[in-house]
Amino acid sequence: MSQCQLPAQKSSKEEILKRLKDMKANDIKWEDGRCFCLVYQGHTELYEVMKEAYGLYISENALNPAAFPSLKNMENEVVSMTKNLLGGTKQSCGNMTSGGSESILMAVKSAREWAKVHKPEIKEPEIIAPSSVHPACNKACHYFGIKLITVEVDHQTFEVSAQEMAKHMNENTIQLFASTPSYPQGVIDPVSEIAQLAQKHGILCHVDACIGGIVLAFYRKLGVKLPPFDLSVPGVTSLSVDLHKYGHAAKGASVILYNSRELRKHQFFCTTNWSGGIYISPSILGTRPGGAIAAAWAVLNYLGEEGYKEIFTIVRSTTLKLQNGINQIEGLKVLGNPQASILSIASDDCDIYELADLMGQKGWHFDRNTTPASLHLTVMYAHHRVSDQFLMDLKQCHQKAKSQNTKISQVKKNFIHSMVRILPNKIIQQVAGGQAKKGASSSGSDQKTAGIYGLMGTLEQKGALKDVAVNLLDNLYDN
């Protein structure tokens, strides 16, 4: 483990800022448009607005709305603007959270508490979701003691069938999930059918619009024809949408919306028998950073409908350009029928992860998907500046990947889904390198993921895969 002592002496502002900049030099250079995940901004003019707004509220705490009424007002206005974009009514309400995971956690927690009141006979609640649902749903069910049942999506369209979901329903079902769109392939689930099914059985329906809600709302304003996907759909009882993604706000800003105040009350936590007095909070967090709320409010008002339309006109045209360009490369294809700004690239004639490694050597960064093996692209505003170069590099790297024709087992591919998104290759190889089977696949490139495949070749059970993943993460945070 690394050892770090608190410095005995003070440091200058200049020295600290220099050290920060030096450390940041090794991070992904998302500003140049070569990153297709994790960061969603690309409008440099927004940064000063966000930084100043965040800085004005860097110490304020939104836990107590009475102490900081300005934060309460800003949160109310942010929620109101968001619900009006996404089919809300006067009865709709919500709160800001720290991110999509917290928003989904709140939707699941509210469903559990709602069921205790409206379906007290249920002792072992269950939630049904597509297999493509974001892992935050799995996390929420794990945290709150709910059984999650996932329904496989179609292997060609990647859409879930409401009829298949209905087959898994029983007397313990309290909530159905839909995604708009799903993260892996960017496909919009049949929200109307799923919500109708929930309504028919008198249960709740949550729409995870964390990554695509803002995109789709403005696509609709631009005249793009889309299937119904938001709170306007009868039967949809809650919806999550991130502002720190395509809302272009600073990190730590999401919104959870409900179709009624009665349902939202199940989200709150309150205790009255503490010696410190009554304690009540709207979401998981106690201290709620005021800066994230202020920055979100500032960006929404700064851009307005006009600014967002300008951004999403470019995002949509860039997405379509990339989609068409990828499909024109023989041997590559975009999976499913993506309708937002997410693309998933698969190949018929090369190892797609080998292609990812080769693109990585050219400075491109994106997630790896499995089932099927594919590369995940979240298209952002900044990508319009580099789309031609991306397609050129993709074509060249595809030709090289075809000639190498690396073969990888499915078990090894599963590891990509678990770990590549969060752990750099160098760290994985350092932490787990000793476990790799002698003679494992490797091409000698520093940017390769082949070392990961070699590690997975030694594991036969999925349980072992989970153990390795947990151990790797534990070793990454060594204190």
Coordinates of C-alpha atoms in Angstrom, one line a residue:
M1 CA 0.0 0.0 0.0
S2 CA 1.1 3.6 -0.7
Q3 CA 1.8 5.7 2.4
C4 CA 1.0 9.4 2.4
Q5 CA 1.5 11.7 5.3
L6 CA -0.2 15.1 5.7
P7 CA 2.5 17.7 4.8
A8 CA 4.1 19.4 7.8
Q9 CA 4.3 22.7 6.1
K10 CA 1.8 24.8 4.1
S11 CA 2.2 25.0 0.3
S12 CA 1.6 27.9 -2.1
K13 CA -1.5 28.1 -4.3
E14 CA 0.8 28.0 -7.3
E15 CA 2.6 24.9 -6.2
I16 CA -0.7 23.0 -5.5
L17 CA -2.2 24.0 -8.9
K18 CA 0.9 23.0 -10.7
R19 CA 0.9 19.6 -9.0
L20 CA -2.8 19.1 -10.0
K21 CA -2.1 20.0 -13.6
D22 CA 0.9 17.6 -13.7
M23 CA -1.3 14.8 -12.3
K24 CA -4.0 15.6 -14.8
A25 CA -1.6 15.3 -17.7
N26 CA -2.0 11.5 -17.7
D27 CA -5.9 11.6 -17.8
I28 CA -8.0 11.1 -20.9
K29 CA -7.9 14.1 -23.1
W30 CA -11.6 14.4 -23.6
E31 CA -11.5 18.0 -24.7
D32 CA -10.1 17.1 -28.1
G33 CA -13.2 15.0 -28.9
R34 CA -11.4 11.6 -28.9
C35 CA -13.3 10.2 -25.9
F36 CA -16.7 8.6 -26.4
C37 CA -17.7 8.0 -22.8
L38 CA -17.5 9.4 -19.3
V39 CA -17.6 13.1 -20.2
Y40 CA -20.4 14.7 -22.1
Q41 CA -19.4 18.4 -22.4
G42 CA -17.7 19.9 -25.4
H43 CA -18.9 23.5 -25.3
T44 CA -16.0 25.3 -23.8
E45 CA -18.0 28.5 -23.4
L46 CA -20.0 26.8 -20.7
Y47 CA -17.1 26.1 -18.4
E48 CA -16.7 29.6 -17.1
V49 CA -20.4 29.9 -16.4
M50 CA -20.4 26.6 -14.5
K51 CA -17.2 27.3 -12.6
E52 CA -18.3 30.7 -11.4
A53 CA -21.8 29.4 -10.5
Y54 CA -20.3 26.4 -8.7
G55 CA -17.8 28.6 -6.9
L56 CA -20.5 30.9 -5.6
Y57 CA -22.0 27.9 -3.7
I58 CA -19.0 25.8 -3.0
S59 CA -19.6 25.8 0.7
E60 CA -23.4 25.9 0.8
N61 CA -25.4 22.8 1.9
A62 CA -28.8 22.1 0.4
L63 CA -29.7 19.7 3.2
N64 CA -31.6 22.5 5.0
P65 CA -33.7 24.5 2.5
A66 CA -34.6 27.0 5.2
A67 CA -31.0 28.0 5.7
F68 CA -30.3 28.4 1.9
P69 CA -33.6 29.4 0.3
S70 CA -31.7 30.4 -2.9
L71 CA -30.7 26.7 -3.4
K72 CA -34.3 25.6 -2.7
N73 CA -35.6 28.0 -5.3
M74 CA -32.9 26.9 -7.8
E75 CA -33.7 23.2 -7.3
N76 CA -37.4 23.8 -7.7
E77 CA -36.8 25.7 -10.9
V78 CA -34.4 23.0 -12.3
V79 CA -37.0 20.3 -11.5
S80 CA -39.8 22.3 -13.0
M81 CA -37.9 23.0 -16.2
T82 CA -36.9 19.3 -16.5
K83 CA -40.4 18.0 -15.9
N84 CA -41.8 20.3 -18.5
L85 CA -39.3 19.0 -21.0
L86 CA -40.3 15.4 -20.2
G87 CA -44.0 15.3 -20.2
G88 CA -44.7 16.3 -16.6
T89 CA -47.9 17.9 -15.4
K90 CA -48.8 20.2 -12.5
Q91 CA -49.0 17.0 -10.3
S92 CA -45.5 15.9 -11.3
C93 CA -42.7 16.7 -8.9
G94 CA -39.1 15.6 -8.1
N95 CA -35.7 16.4 -6.6
M96 CA -32.2 16.8 -7.7
T97 CA -29.7 14.1 -6.9
S98 CA -26.0 13.5 -7.2
G99 CA -26.3 11.4 -10.4
G100 CA -28.2 8.8 -12.3
S101 CA -27.3 6.0 -9.9
E102 CA -28.8 8.0 -7.0
S103 CA -31.9 8.9 -9.0
I104 CA -32.5 5.2 -9.8
L105 CA -31.8 4.2 -6.2
M106 CA -34.5 6.6 -5.2
A107 CA -37.0 5.3 -7.7
V108 CA -36.5 1.8 -6.4
K109 CA -36.5 2.8 -2.8
S110 CA -39.8 4.7 -3.3
A111 CA -41.3 1.6 -5.0
R112 CA -40.4 -0.6 -2.1
E113 CA -41.9 1.9 0.4
W114 CA -45.0 2.4 -1.8
A115 CA -45.5 -1.4 -1.9
K116 CA -45.4 -1.6 1.9
V117 CA -48.4 0.7 2.0
H118 CA -50.4 -0.3 -1.1
K119 CA -49.4 -4.0 -1.3
P120 CA -48.6 -5.0 2.3
E121 CA -49.1 -8.7 1.5
I122 CA -45.9 -8.6 -0.5
K123 CA -43.0 -9.7 1.7
E124 CA -40.4 -10.4 -1.0
P125 CA -40.8 -7.6 -3.6
E126 CA -39.6 -8.1 -7.2
I127 CA -38.7 -5.7 -10.0
I128 CA -38.7 -6.7 -13.7
A129 CA -36.3 -5.0 -16.2
P130 CA -34.7 -5.6 -19.6
S131 CA -31.3 -7.3 -19.5
S132 CA -30.0 -4.1 -21.0
V133 CA -31.0 -2.0 -18.0
H134 CA -28.3 0.1 -16.4
P135 CA -26.4 -1.7 -13.5
A136 CA -27.7 1.0 -11.1
C137 CA -30.9 -0.9 -11.1
N138 CA -29.1 -4.0 -10.0
K139 CA -27.3 -2.0 -7.4
A140 CA -30.6 -0.5 -6.1
C141 CA -32.2 -3.9 -5.8
H142 CA -29.1 -5.3 -4.0
Y143 CA -29.1 -2.4 -1.6
F144 CA -32.8 -2.4 -0.8
G145 CA -33.4 -6.2 -0.6
I146 CA -35.4 -6.5 -3.8
K147 CA -35.3 -9.4 -6.3
L148 CA -34.4 -8.2 -9.8
I149 CA -35.7 -10.3 -12.7
T150 CA -34.1 -9.4 -16.1
V151 CA -35.7 -10.3 -19.4
E152 CA -33.5 -10.9 -22.4
V153 CA -33.7 -8.4 -25.2
D154 CA -34.0 -9.5 -28.8
H155 CA -30.6 -10.4 -30.1
Q156 CA -31.1 -8.5 -33.4
T157 CA -33.1 -5.4 -32.4
F158 CA -31.9 -5.3 -28.8
E159 CA -35.5 -4.3 -27.8
V160 CA -37.3 -5.9 -24.9
S161 CA -40.8 -7.4 -25.4
A162 CA -43.5 -6.3 -23.0
Q163 CA -45.1 -9.6 -23.6
E164 CA -42.0 -11.4 -22.4
M165 CA -41.9 -9.2 -19.3
A166 CA -45.5 -10.1 -18.6
K167 CA -44.5 -13.7 -18.4
H168 CA -42.3 -13.0 -15.5
M169 CA -44.8 -11.1 -13.5
N170 CA -46.3 -12.5 -10.3
E171 CA -48.0 -11.5 -7.1
N172 CA -44.6 -10.1 -5.8
T173 CA -44.0 -7.7 -8.7
I174 CA -44.0 -4.0 -7.6
Q175 CA -42.3 -2.2 -10.5
L176 CA -41.3 -2.5 -14.2
F177 CA -38.3 -0.7 -15.7
A178 CA -37.7 0.7 -19.2
S179 CA -34.8 2.6 -20.7
T180 CA -34.8 5.6 -23.1
P181 CA -32.4 4.6 -24.4
S182 CA -30.6 1.6 -23.1
Y183 CA -26.9 2.3 -22.5
P184 CA -25.3 -0.6 -24.5
Q185 CA -26.9 -0.1 -27.9
G186 CA -28.9 3.2 -27.5
V187 CA -32.2 1.5 -28.2
I188 CA -35.5 2.9 -26.8
D189 CA -37.6 0.4 -25.0
P190 CA -41.3 0.1 -25.8
V191 CA -42.3 2.5 -22.9
S192 CA -46.0 2.7 -23.8
E193 CA -46.4 -1.1 -23.8
I194 CA -44.4 -1.6 -20.6
A195 CA -46.2 1.3 -18.8
Q196 CA -49.6 -0.1 -20.0
L197 CA -48.7 -3.5 -18.5
A198 CA -47.8 -1.9 -15.2
Q199 CA -51.0 0.1 -15.1
K200 CA -53.0 -2.9 -15.9
H201 CA -51.6 -4.7 -12.8
G202 CA -51.7 -1.7 -10.6
I203 CA -47.9 -1.4 -10.1
L204 CA -45.3 1.2 -10.8
C205 CA -43.3 1.9 -13.9
H206 CA -39.9 3.7 -13.9
V207 CA -38.3 5.1 -17.1
D208 CA -34.5 5.4 -16.9
A209 CA -33.9 8.4 -19.2
C210 CA -30.6 9.3 -17.4
I211 CA -28.4 9.3 -20.5
G212 CA -31.0 10.1 -23.2
G213 CA -33.8 12.1 -21.7
I214 CA -32.5 15.6 -22.5
V215 CA -31.3 14.4 -26.0
L216 CA -34.7 13.0 -26.9
A217 CA -36.6 15.9 -25.5
F218 CA -34.8 18.3 -27.8
Y219 CA -34.8 15.9 -30.7
R220 CA -38.6 16.0 -30.4
K221 CA -38.5 19.8 -30.4
L222 CA -36.4 19.6 -33.6
G223 CA -39.1 17.6 -35.3
V224 CA -37.6 14.1 -35.0
K225 CA -40.3 11.5 -34.8
L226 CA -39.9 9.3 -31.7
P227 CA -41.9 6.8 -29.8
P228 CA -43.5 8.0 -26.6
F229 CA -40.9 7.8 -23.8
D230 CA -41.5 10.1 -20.9
L231 CA -44.0 11.1 -18.1
S232 CA -46.7 11.8 -20.6
V233 CA -47.1 8.1 -21.2
P234 CA -50.0 6.7 -19.1
G235 CA -48.7 4.3 -16.5
V236 CA -45.2 5.9 -16.2
T237 CA -44.9 6.8 -12.5
S238 CA -41.3 7.9 -12.3
L239 CA -38.4 9.0 -14.5
S240 CA -34.7 9.7 -14.0
V241 CA -32.7 12.1 -16.1
D242 CA -29.1 13.3 -15.7
L243 CA -28.3 17.0 -16.2
H244 CA -24.5 16.4 -15.9
K245 CA -24.6 14.3 -19.1
Y246 CA -26.4 15.9 -22.0
G247 CA -27.8 18.8 -19.9
H248 CA -24.1 19.9 -20.0
A249 CA -24.1 20.7 -16.3
A250 CA -21.3 20.1 -13.8
K251 CA -20.9 16.6 -12.4
G252 CA -23.2 15.8 -9.5
A253 CA -26.5 16.8 -11.1
S254 CA -29.4 14.5 -11.9
V255 CA -33.2 14.7 -11.4
I256 CA -35.7 12.1 -10.2
L257 CA -39.3 12.9 -11.3
Y258 CA -42.6 11.4 -10.0
N259 CA -46.1 11.6 -11.3
S260 CA -47.4 12.5 -7.8
R261 CA -46.3 14.0 -4.5
E262 CA -47.7 10.9 -2.8
L263 CA -45.2 8.7 -4.5
R264 CA -42.3 11.1 -3.9
K265 CA -43.0 11.1 -0.2
H266 CA -41.8 7.4 -0.2
Q267 CA -38.4 8.7 -1.3
F268 CA -37.8 10.8 1.8
F269 CA -36.1 9.7 5.0
C270 CA -37.1 11.1 8.4
T271 CA -36.3 10.3 12.0
T272 CA -37.7 12.1 15.0
N273 CA -36.1 10.3 17.9
W274 CA -32.5 11.7 17.5
S275 CA -31.1 13.8 20.3
G276 CA -30.0 16.3 17.7
G277 CA -33.6 17.0 16.7
I278 CA -35.7 16.0 13.7
Y279 CA -33.7 14.8 10.8
I280 CA -35.2 14.6 7.3
S281 CA -33.6 14.4 3.9
P282 CA -35.1 14.0 0.4
S283 CA -32.6 11.5 -1.0
I284 CA -29.6 9.4 0.0
L285 CA -27.2 12.2 0.6
G286 CA -27.1 14.1 3.9
T287 CA -24.9 17.1 2.9
R288 CA -26.1 18.1 -0.6
P289 CA -23.5 20.2 -2.5
G290 CA -24.9 23.5 -3.4
G291 CA -22.4 24.0 -6.2
A292 CA -23.9 21.3 -8.3
I293 CA -27.4 22.7 -8.0
A294 CA -26.2 26.3 -8.8
A295 CA -24.2 25.1 -11.8
A296 CA -27.1 23.1 -13.2
W297 CA -29.5 26.1 -12.8
A298 CA -26.9 28.4 -14.4
V299 CA -26.4 26.2 -17.5
L300 CA -30.1 25.6 -18.1
N301 CA -30.8 29.3 -18.0
Y302 CA -27.6 30.3 -19.9
L303 CA -28.4 27.9 -22.8
G304 CA -32.1 28.1 -22.8
E305 CA -34.1 26.3 -25.5
E306 CA -32.3 28.1 -28.2
G307 CA -28.8 27.0 -27.1
Y308 CA -29.9 23.4 -26.5
K309 CA -31.4 23.2 -30.0
E310 CA -28.2 24.4 -31.5
I311 CA -26.2 21.8 -29.6
F312 CA -28.5 18.9 -30.4
T313 CA -28.8 19.8 -34.1
I314 CA -25.1 19.2 -34.3
V315 CA -25.2 16.1 -32.0
R316 CA -27.8 14.5 -34.2
S317 CA -26.1 15.3 -37.5
T318 CA -22.8 14.0 -36.2
T319 CA -24.5 10.8 -34.9
L320 CA -26.1 10.2 -38.3
K321 CA -22.8 10.9 -40.0
L322 CA -20.9 8.4 -37.8
Q323 CA -23.6 5.8 -38.1
N324 CA -23.7 6.0 -41.9
G325 CA -19.9 6.0 -42.1
I326 CA -19.5 3.0 -39.9
N327 CA -22.1 1.0 -41.8
Q328 CA -20.3 1.8 -45.1
I329 CA -17.2 0.0 -43.9
E330 CA -17.6 -3.6 -45.0
G331 CA -17.4 -5.9 -42.1
L332 CA -18.5 -3.3 -39.5
K333 CA -22.1 -2.4 -38.5
V334 CA -24.0 -0.4 -36.0
L335 CA -26.2 -2.6 -33.9
G336 CA -30.0 -2.2 -33.6
N337 CA -31.9 1.0 -34.5
P338 CA -30.4 3.6 -32.2
Q339 CA -32.6 6.7 -32.0
A340 CA -30.7 9.0 -29.6
S341 CA -26.9 9.6 -29.6
I342 CA -25.5 6.2 -28.7
L343 CA -24.0 3.8 -31.2
S344 CA -22.6 0.3 -30.8
I345 CA -20.1 -1.0 -33.3
A346 CA -19.9 -4.7 -34.1
S347 CA -17.8 -6.7 -36.6
D348 CA -18.4 -9.7 -38.8
D349 CA -14.8 -10.2 -39.8
C350 CA -12.4 -9.1 -37.0
D351 CA -12.0 -9.2 -33.3
I352 CA -13.8 -6.0 -32.2
Y353 CA -11.6 -5.7 -29.1
E354 CA -8.5 -5.9 -31.2
L355 CA -10.0 -3.0 -33.2
A356 CA -10.6 -1.1 -30.0
D357 CA -6.9 -1.6 -29.0
L358 CA -5.7 -0.3 -32.4
M359 CA -7.9 2.7 -32.2
G360 CA -6.7 3.3 -28.6
Q361 CA -3.1 3.6 -30.0
K362 CA -4.4 6.5 -32.1
G363 CA -5.8 8.2 -29.1
W364 CA -9.5 7.2 -29.3
H365 CA -11.2 6.0 -26.1
F366 CA -14.5 4.2 -25.7
D367 CA -16.2 1.5 -23.7
R368 CA -16.3 -2.2 -24.7
N369 CA -19.7 -4.0 -24.6
T370 CA -20.5 -7.7 -24.6
T371 CA -23.5 -9.8 -25.7
P372 CA -22.6 -9.1 -28.4
A373 CA -19.0 -8.0 -28.4
S374 CA -19.1 -4.4 -29.6
L375 CA -17.7 -0.9 -29.0
H376 CA -19.8 1.8 -27.4
L377 CA -19.9 5.3 -28.7
T378 CA -21.7 8.1 -26.9
V379 CA -21.7 10.9 -29.4
M380 CA -21.3 14.5 -28.1
Y381 CA -21.1 18.0 -29.4
A382 CA -17.3 18.0 -29.6
H383 CA -17.3 15.0 -31.9
H384 CA -18.4 17.0 -34.9
R385 CA -14.9 18.4 -35.2
V386 CA -13.3 15.0 -35.4
S387 CA -15.8 12.8 -37.1
D388 CA -13.9 12.6 -40.4
Q389 CA -10.7 11.7 -38.7
F390 CA -12.5 9.1 -36.6
L391 CA -14.0 7.3 -39.6
M392 CA -10.6 7.4 -41.5
D393 CA -8.8 5.9 -38.5
L394 CA -11.6 3.3 -38.0
K395 CA -11.3 2.1 -41.6
Q396 CA -7.5 1.8 -41.3
C397 CA -7.6 0.0 -38.0
H398 CA -10.3 -2.3 -39.2
Q399 CA -8.1 -3.5 -42.0
K400 CA -5.3 -4.1 -39.6
A401 CA -7.5 -5.9 -37.1
K402 CA -8.8 -8.2 -39.9
S403 CA -5.2 -9.2 -40.8
Q404 CA -4.4 -10.0 -37.1
N405 CA -7.6 -12.0 -36.6
T406 CA -7.2 -12.6 -32.9
K407 CA -9.4 -15.2 -31.4
I408 CA -10.9 -14.6 -28.0
S409 CA -13.1 -16.9 -25.9
Q410 CA -16.5 -15.7 -24.7
V411 CA -15.4 -16.0 -21.0
K412 CA -12.6 -13.6 -21.7
K413 CA -15.0 -11.1 -23.4
N414 CA -17.1 -11.1 -20.3
F415 CA -14.3 -9.6 -18.4
I416 CA -14.3 -6.6 -20.6
H417 CA -17.9 -5.8 -19.7
S418 CA -16.9 -6.0 -16.0
M419 CA -13.7 -4.1 -15.8
V420 CA -12.5 -2.1 -18.8
R421 CA -14.9 0.7 -18.1
I422 CA -13.3 1.4 -14.7
L423 CA -9.8 0.1 -14.7
P424 CA -6.9 1.2 -17.0
N425 CA -5.2 -1.7 -18.7
K426 CA -1.9 -0.9 -17.0
I427 CA -3.4 -1.2 -13.6
I428 CA -5.2 -4.4 -14.3
Q429 CA -2.1 -6.0 -15.6
Q430 CA -0.1 -4.8 -12.6
V431 CA -2.6 -6.0 -10.1
A432 CA -3.5 -9.3 -11.7
G433 CA -0.6 -10.0 -14.0
G434 CA 0.7 -12.9 -11.9
Q435 CA -2.5 -14.8 -12.4
A436 CA -2.4 -15.0 -16.2
K437 CA -1.8 -18.3 -17.8
K438 CA 1.5 -18.8 -19.4
G439 CA 1.3 -18.3 -23.1
A440 CA -1.8 -16.1 -22.9
S441 CA -2.6 -14.0 -26.0
S442 CA -0.6 -10.8 -26.3
S443 CA 0.6 -8.6 -29.1
G444 CA 3.2 -6.7 -27.1
S445 CA 1.4 -3.3 -27.3
D446 CA 1.3 -1.2 -24.2
Q447 CA -2.3 -0.3 -25.1
K448 CA -3.6 -3.8 -25.6
T449 CA -6.3 -5.4 -23.6
A450 CA -4.9 -8.8 -24.5
G451 CA -3.4 -9.2 -21.1
I452 CA -6.9 -9.1 -19.6
Y453 CA -8.0 -11.9 -21.9
G454 CA -5.0 -13.9 -20.8
L455 CA -6.1 -13.6 -17.2
M456 CA -9.6 -14.7 -17.9
G457 CA -8.4 -17.8 -19.6
T458 CA -7.5 -19.2 -16.2
L459 CA -11.1 -18.8 -14.8
E460 CA -13.8 -21.2 -15.5
Q461 CA -16.6 -20.1 -13.2
K462 CA -18.5 -16.8 -13.2
G463 CA -18.0 -16.7 -9.5
A464 CA -14.3 -16.5 -10.0
L465 CA -14.8 -13.7 -12.4
K466 CA -16.7 -11.7 -9.8
D467 CA -14.0 -12.4 -7.2
V468 CA -11.2 -11.2 -9.5
A469 CA -13.2 -8.0 -10.3
V470 CA -13.8 -7.2 -6.7
N471 CA -10.1 -7.9 -5.8
L472 CA -8.9 -5.7 -8.6
L473 CA -11.0 -2.8 -7.5
D474 CA -10.0 -3.3 -3.9
N475 CA -6.3 -3.2 -4.9
L476 CA -6.9 0.0 -7.0
Y477 CA -7.9 1.9 -3.9
D478 CA -5.0 0.8 -1.7
N479 CA -5.8 2.8 1.4

